[in-house]
């Protein structure tokens, strides 16, 4: 059972390395430039008859946390409970895989 | 979810095009079954949604009391619909996760979340969490979110 956990942990660390750019690097380059220039009309988001589509503001006018929403959080930085949940689900998937192989 | 006749109030959840309530298929039978006159509901609904662009899909929760009177709450349009409009796309991906049908920026997400935050159901949830939900919905529809 211990070895299975070790295998699960090993495979998980390989899977989590999905992106070429590490989170820290991405936020350093990204926070300086959003793909939408300020003043662009955000089409399709107006639902009122008397309203207009909202207009994109300057990057600075949006809250700081907005730019962090797309960052990948490495497994180690996640809260304890979430890490345990992910671990559990990996172990279950691993064991399901092993069982299906036996058939 | 449907209790007929006497007892506690029943809740009916529907998505109705704004300003165009009446069609028999979605609204008529669902209300009629519970003894509510669909004409009454449609008049009130169309009146309340007169500020919205016609045919905007509008989720509505109708609370029907045993004496057949009703009240209803109107919510913001479905997030997936808003996202598709923002991305300029009519249909979502047939295989979300494997396909991307459109792109949307974090600024779009922010605007959409501001609309969602007006819902009474979201009043206690902070904007950051709403944004995260919207990003997750985008993923389920096959719309990519970029900076």
Tab-separated table of N, CA, C and O in Angstrom, chain A residues 26 30-31 33-38 41-50 53-54 56-59 62-63 65-71, chain B residues 49-54 56 76-77 81-83 85-87 105-112 115 118 127-129 131-132 135 145-147:
chain	number	residue	atom	x	y	z
A	26	UNK	N	4.910	33.835	-14.919
A	26	UNK	CA	3.763	34.321	-15.686
A	26	UNK	C	3.211	35.608	-15.084
A	26	UNK	O	2.931	36.549	-15.770
A	30	UNK	N	2.711	39.040	-17.024
A	30	UNK	CA	1.310	39.279	-17.364
A	30	UNK	C	0.743	40.518	-16.700
A	30	UNK	O	-0.056	41.223	-17.290
A	31	UNK	N	1.122	40.812	-15.450
A	31	UNK	CA	0.472	41.911	-14.753
A	31	UNK	C	0.710	43.243	-15.449
A	31	UNK	O	-0.039	44.178	-15.252
A	33	UNK	N	0.561	43.715	-18.702
A	33	UNK	CA	-0.193	43.926	-19.933
A	33	UNK	C	-1.320	42.919	-20.079
A	33	UNK	O	-1.085	41.738	-20.259
A	34	UNK	N	-2.541	43.448	-20.028
A	34	UNK	CA	-3.689	42.595	-20.316
A	34	UNK	C	-3.876	42.582	-21.826
A	34	UNK	O	-3.527	43.537	-22.508
A	35	UNK	N	-4.462	41.510	-22.349
A	35	UNK	CA	-4.659	41.420	-23.793
A	35	UNK	C	-5.689	42.424	-24.284
A	35	UNK	O	-5.747	42.748	-25.451
A	36	UNK	N	-6.508	42.917	-23.354
A	36	UNK	CA	-7.539	43.868	-23.757
A	36	UNK	C	-7.074	45.275	-23.410
A	36	UNK	O	-6.866	45.609	-22.237
A	37	UNK	N	-6.923	46.111	-24.429
A	37	UNK	CA	-6.486	47.478	-24.184
A	37	UNK	C	-7.605	48.257	-23.506
A	37	UNK	O	-8.769	48.045	-23.799
A	38	UNK	N	-7.259	49.164	-22.614
A	38	UNK	CA	-8.312	49.973	-21.968
A	38	UNK	C	-9.072	50.769	-23.019
A	38	UNK	O	-8.489	51.306	-23.954
A	41	UNK	N	-14.440	48.064	-26.150
A	41	UNK	CA	-15.807	47.753	-25.758
A	41	UNK	C	-15.927	46.244	-25.569
A	41	UNK	O	-15.545	45.470	-26.453
A	42	UNK	N	-16.444	45.835	-24.404
A	42	UNK	CA	-16.609	44.404	-24.138
A	42	UNK	C	-17.969	43.997	-24.702
A	42	UNK	O	-19.002	44.107	-24.049
A	43	UNK	N	-17.949	43.518	-25.930
A	43	UNK	CA	-19.215	43.279	-26.637
A	43	UNK	C	-20.009	42.150	-26.037
A	43	UNK	O	-19.471	41.164	-25.551
A	44	UNK	N	-21.319	42.272	-26.125
A	44	UNK	CA	-22.184	41.153	-25.772
A	44	UNK	C	-22.553	41.086	-24.309
A	44	UNK	O	-23.330	40.247	-23.898
A	45	UNK	N	-21.967	41.985	-23.494
A	45	UNK	CA	-22.226	41.863	-22.073
A	45	UNK	C	-23.316	42.801	-21.583
A	45	UNK	O	-23.613	42.858	-20.403
A	46	UNK	N	-23.923	43.535	-22.481
A	46	UNK	CA	-25.004	44.406	-22.050
A	46	UNK	C	-26.331	43.702	-22.245
A	46	UNK	O	-26.622	43.193	-23.316
A	47	UNK	N	-27.147	43.655	-21.189
A	47	UNK	CA	-28.436	42.978	-21.332
A	47	UNK	C	-29.607	43.941	-21.217
A	47	UNK	O	-30.754	43.548	-21.332
A	48	UNK	N	-29.315	45.225	-21.011
A	48	UNK	CA	-30.389	46.198	-20.829
A	48	UNK	C	-30.663	46.953	-22.111
A	48	UNK	O	-29.758	47.247	-22.876
A	49	UNK	N	-31.921	47.282	-22.334
A	49	UNK	CA	-32.296	48.001	-23.545
A	49	UNK	C	-31.611	49.354	-23.605
A	49	UNK	O	-31.165	49.797	-24.642
A	50	UNK	N	-31.577	50.026	-22.420
A	50	UNK	CA	-31.052	51.385	-22.401
A	50	UNK	C	-29.589	51.427	-22.031
A	50	UNK	O	-29.069	52.460	-21.653
A	53	UNK	N	-22.671	48.292	-23.912
A	53	UNK	CA	-21.676	47.295	-23.513
A	53	UNK	C	-20.632	47.950	-22.618
A	53	UNK	O	-20.204	49.072	-22.872
A	54	UNK	N	-20.202	47.242	-21.573
A	54	UNK	CA	-19.203	47.841	-20.693
A	54	UNK	C	-17.879	48.054	-21.430
A	54	UNK	O	-17.558	47.335	-22.375
A	56	UNK	N	-13.702	48.387	-21.269
A	56	UNK	CA	-12.569	47.930	-20.467
A	56	UNK	C	-11.860	49.124	-19.842
A	56	UNK	O	-11.642	50.154	-20.487
A	57	UNK	N	-11.509	48.972	-18.575
A	57	UNK	CA	-10.807	50.043	-17.872
A	57	UNK	C	-9.296	49.833	-17.970
A	57	UNK	O	-8.836	48.817	-18.475
A	58	UNK	N	-8.549	50.784	-17.389
A	58	UNK	CA	-7.098	50.619	-17.285
A	58	UNK	C	-6.800	49.416	-16.397
A	58	UNK	O	-7.550	49.111	-15.490
A	59	UNK	N	-5.672	48.787	-16.658
A	59	UNK	CA	-5.281	47.618	-15.865
A	59	UNK	C	-5.222	47.936	-14.375
A	59	UNK	O	-5.561	47.114	-13.522
A	62	UNK	N	-8.452	47.688	-12.050
A	62	UNK	CA	-9.002	46.412	-11.626
A	62	UNK	C	-8.284	45.955	-10.365
A	62	UNK	O	-7.120	46.253	-10.175
A	63	UNK	N	-9.002	45.216	-9.505
A	63	UNK	CA	-8.355	44.770	-8.259
A	63	UNK	C	-7.158	43.867	-8.534
A	63	UNK	O	-7.119	43.151	-9.533
A	65	UNK	N	-6.103	41.133	-7.199
A	65	UNK	CA	-6.273	39.683	-7.215
A	65	UNK	C	-6.765	39.163	-8.569
A	65	UNK	O	-6.625	37.997	-8.889
A	66	UNK	N	-7.353	40.046	-9.394
A	66	UNK	CA	-7.887	39.602	-10.681
A	66	UNK	C	-6.806	38.943	-11.532
A	66	UNK	O	-7.034	37.935	-12.188
A	67	UNK	N	-5.593	39.526	-11.494
A	67	UNK	CA	-4.522	39.022	-12.362
A	67	UNK	C	-3.931	37.716	-11.852
A	67	UNK	O	-3.198	37.049	-12.576
A	68	UNK	N	-4.241	37.385	-10.602
A	68	UNK	CA	-3.684	36.144	-10.063
A	68	UNK	C	-4.603	34.954	-10.304
A	68	UNK	O	-4.237	33.822	-10.031
A	69	UNK	N	-5.819	35.200	-10.800
A	69	UNK	CA	-6.807	34.132	-10.899
A	69	UNK	C	-6.406	33.001	-11.830
A	69	UNK	O	-6.858	31.884	-11.683
A	70	UNK	N	-5.568	33.317	-12.831
A	70	UNK	CA	-5.200	32.268	-13.781
A	70	UNK	C	-3.937	31.526	-13.388
A	70	UNK	O	-3.527	30.597	-14.060
A	71	UNK	N	-3.318	31.945	-12.289
A	71	UNK	CA	-2.060	31.305	-11.892
A	71	UNK	C	-2.303	29.886	-11.427
A	71	UNK	O	-3.249	29.601	-10.721
B	49	UNK	N	-39.362	42.551	-16.682
B	49	UNK	CA	-38.170	42.409	-17.532
B	49	UNK	C	-38.174	43.408	-18.682
B	49	UNK	O	-37.441	43.250	-19.650
B	50	UNK	N	-38.981	44.459	-18.569
B	50	UNK	CA	-39.087	45.370	-19.713
B	50	UNK	C	-37.806	46.150	-19.967
B	50	UNK	O	-37.610	46.674	-21.062
B	51	UNK	N	-36.927	46.235	-18.946
B	51	UNK	CA	-35.666	46.949	-19.159
B	51	UNK	C	-34.610	46.088	-19.834
B	51	UNK	O	-33.575	46.580	-20.251
B	52	UNK	N	-34.872	44.793	-19.901
B	52	UNK	CA	-33.882	43.901	-20.500
B	52	UNK	C	-34.089	43.807	-21.997
B	52	UNK	O	-35.206	43.950	-22.492
B	53	UNK	N	-32.995	43.534	-22.686
B	53	UNK	CA	-33.092	43.294	-24.129
B	53	UNK	C	-33.997	42.097	-24.349
B	53	UNK	O	-33.897	41.095	-23.645
B	54	UNK	N	-34.905	42.232	-25.314
B	54	UNK	CA	-35.902	41.174	-25.532
B	54	UNK	C	-35.223	39.845	-25.846
B	54	UNK	O	-34.224	39.783	-26.534
B	56	UNK	N	-33.583	37.884	-23.914
B	56	UNK	CA	-32.470	37.478	-23.042
B	56	UNK	C	-32.957	36.338	-22.165
B	56	UNK	O	-33.967	36.495	-21.481
B	76	UNK	N	-29.888	36.953	-12.819
B	76	UNK	CA	-29.107	37.360	-13.996
B	76	UNK	C	-29.073	36.200	-15.005
B	76	UNK	O	-29.230	35.038	-14.626
B	77	UNK	N	-28.823	36.528	-16.292
B	77	UNK	CA	-28.806	35.468	-17.311
B	77	UNK	C	-27.787	34.384	-17.004
B	77	UNK	O	-26.845	34.619	-16.250
B	81	UNK	N	-24.260	31.512	-21.046
B	81	UNK	CA	-24.783	32.344	-22.146
B	81	UNK	C	-23.993	33.650	-22.263
B	81	UNK	O	-23.617	34.071	-23.351
B	82	UNK	N	-23.732	34.276	-21.110
B	82	UNK	CA	-22.957	35.518	-21.081
B	82	UNK	C	-21.558	35.313	-21.639
B	82	UNK	O	-21.039	36.118	-22.399
B	83	UNK	N	-20.952	34.187	-21.252
B	83	UNK	CA	-19.599	33.894	-21.721
B	83	UNK	C	-19.571	33.697	-23.224
B	83	UNK	O	-18.673	34.180	-23.910
B	85	UNK	N	-21.580	34.913	-25.400
B	85	UNK	CA	-21.765	36.215	-26.050
B	85	UNK	C	-20.477	37.020	-26.026
B	85	UNK	O	-20.102	37.649	-27.012
B	86	UNK	N	-19.822	37.006	-24.873
B	86	UNK	CA	-18.565	37.762	-24.739
B	86	UNK	C	-17.510	37.222	-25.689
B	86	UNK	O	-16.707	37.979	-26.241
B	87	UNK	N	-17.505	35.906	-25.893
B	87	UNK	CA	-16.509	35.304	-26.781
B	87	UNK	C	-16.932	35.385	-28.237
B	87	UNK	O	-16.162	35.053	-29.135
B	105	UNK	N	-11.214	37.482	-21.944
B	105	UNK	CA	-10.144	38.016	-21.109
B	105	UNK	C	-10.603	38.138	-19.661
B	105	UNK	O	-11.791	38.092	-19.378
B	106	UNK	N	-9.673	38.319	-18.766
B	106	UNK	CA	-10.027	38.481	-17.355
B	106	UNK	C	-10.925	39.705	-17.147
B	106	UNK	O	-11.729	39.740	-16.219
B	107	UNK	N	-10.797	40.688	-18.026
B	107	UNK	CA	-11.651	41.874	-17.892
B	107	UNK	C	-13.098	41.528	-18.189
B	107	UNK	O	-14.026	42.042	-17.562
B	108	UNK	N	-13.308	40.614	-19.145
B	108	UNK	CA	-14.663	40.133	-19.429
B	108	UNK	C	-15.201	39.411	-18.205
B	108	UNK	O	-16.349	39.602	-17.811
B	109	UNK	N	-14.333	38.548	-17.646
B	109	UNK	CA	-14.734	37.772	-16.467
B	109	UNK	C	-15.162	38.715	-15.355
B	109	UNK	O	-16.160	38.492	-14.675
B	110	UNK	N	-14.398	39.791	-15.197
B	110	UNK	CA	-14.707	40.738	-14.134
B	110	UNK	C	-16.074	41.366	-14.356
B	110	UNK	O	-16.879	41.464	-13.424
B	111	UNK	N	-16.354	41.789	-15.597
B	111	UNK	CA	-17.664	42.402	-15.889
B	111	UNK	C	-18.800	41.435	-15.646
B	111	UNK	O	-19.841	41.801	-15.096
B	112	UNK	N	-18.599	40.184	-16.104
B	112	UNK	CA	-19.644	39.171	-15.920
B	112	UNK	C	-19.890	38.937	-14.431
B	112	UNK	O	-21.031	38.844	-13.974
B	115	UNK	N	-22.043	41.480	-12.846
B	115	UNK	CA	-23.475	41.262	-13.107
B	115	UNK	C	-24.028	40.193	-12.187
B	115	UNK	O	-25.127	40.295	-11.657
B	118	UNK	N	-24.950	40.904	-8.458
B	118	UNK	CA	-26.195	41.589	-8.127
B	118	UNK	C	-27.292	40.633	-7.714
B	118	UNK	O	-28.284	41.026	-7.107
B	127	UNK	N	-16.471	38.995	-4.552
B	127	UNK	CA	-16.330	39.082	-6.014
B	127	UNK	C	-15.251	38.137	-6.533
B	127	UNK	O	-15.368	37.574	-7.612
B	128	UNK	N	-14.204	37.965	-5.728
B	128	UNK	CA	-13.100	37.090	-6.169
B	128	UNK	C	-13.617	35.662	-6.369
B	128	UNK	O	-13.306	35.015	-7.368
B	129	UNK	N	-14.425	35.185	-5.427
B	129	UNK	CA	-14.959	33.825	-5.546
B	129	UNK	C	-15.892	33.699	-6.726
B	129	UNK	O	-15.924	32.677	-7.407
B	131	UNK	N	-15.679	35.408	-9.461
B	131	UNK	CA	-14.812	35.358	-10.645
B	131	UNK	C	-14.283	33.957	-10.877
B	131	UNK	O	-14.250	33.458	-12.006
B	132	UNK	N	-13.876	33.312	-9.788
B	132	UNK	CA	-13.349	31.943	-9.912
B	132	UNK	C	-14.422	31.014	-10.468
B	132	UNK	O	-14.145	30.148	-11.309
B	135	UNK	N	-14.819	31.594	-14.157
B	135	UNK	CA	-13.700	30.996	-14.906
B	135	UNK	C	-13.934	29.492	-15.057
B	135	UNK	O	-13.690	28.903	-16.111
B	145	UNK	N	-9.743	31.331	-21.051
B	145	UNK	CA	-9.602	32.620	-20.385
B	145	UNK	C	-8.137	33.045	-20.448
B	145	UNK	O	-7.249	32.286	-20.051
B	146	UNK	N	-7.905	34.234	-20.954
B	146	UNK	CA	-6.531	34.733	-21.007
B	146	UNK	C	-6.442	36.043	-20.226
B	146	UNK	O	-7.446	36.583	-19.789
B	147	UNK	N	-5.220	36.537	-20.096
B	147	UNK	CA	-4.990	37.754	-19.318
B	147	UNK	C	-5.766	38.931	-19.864
B	147	UNK	O	-5.773	39.157	-21.054
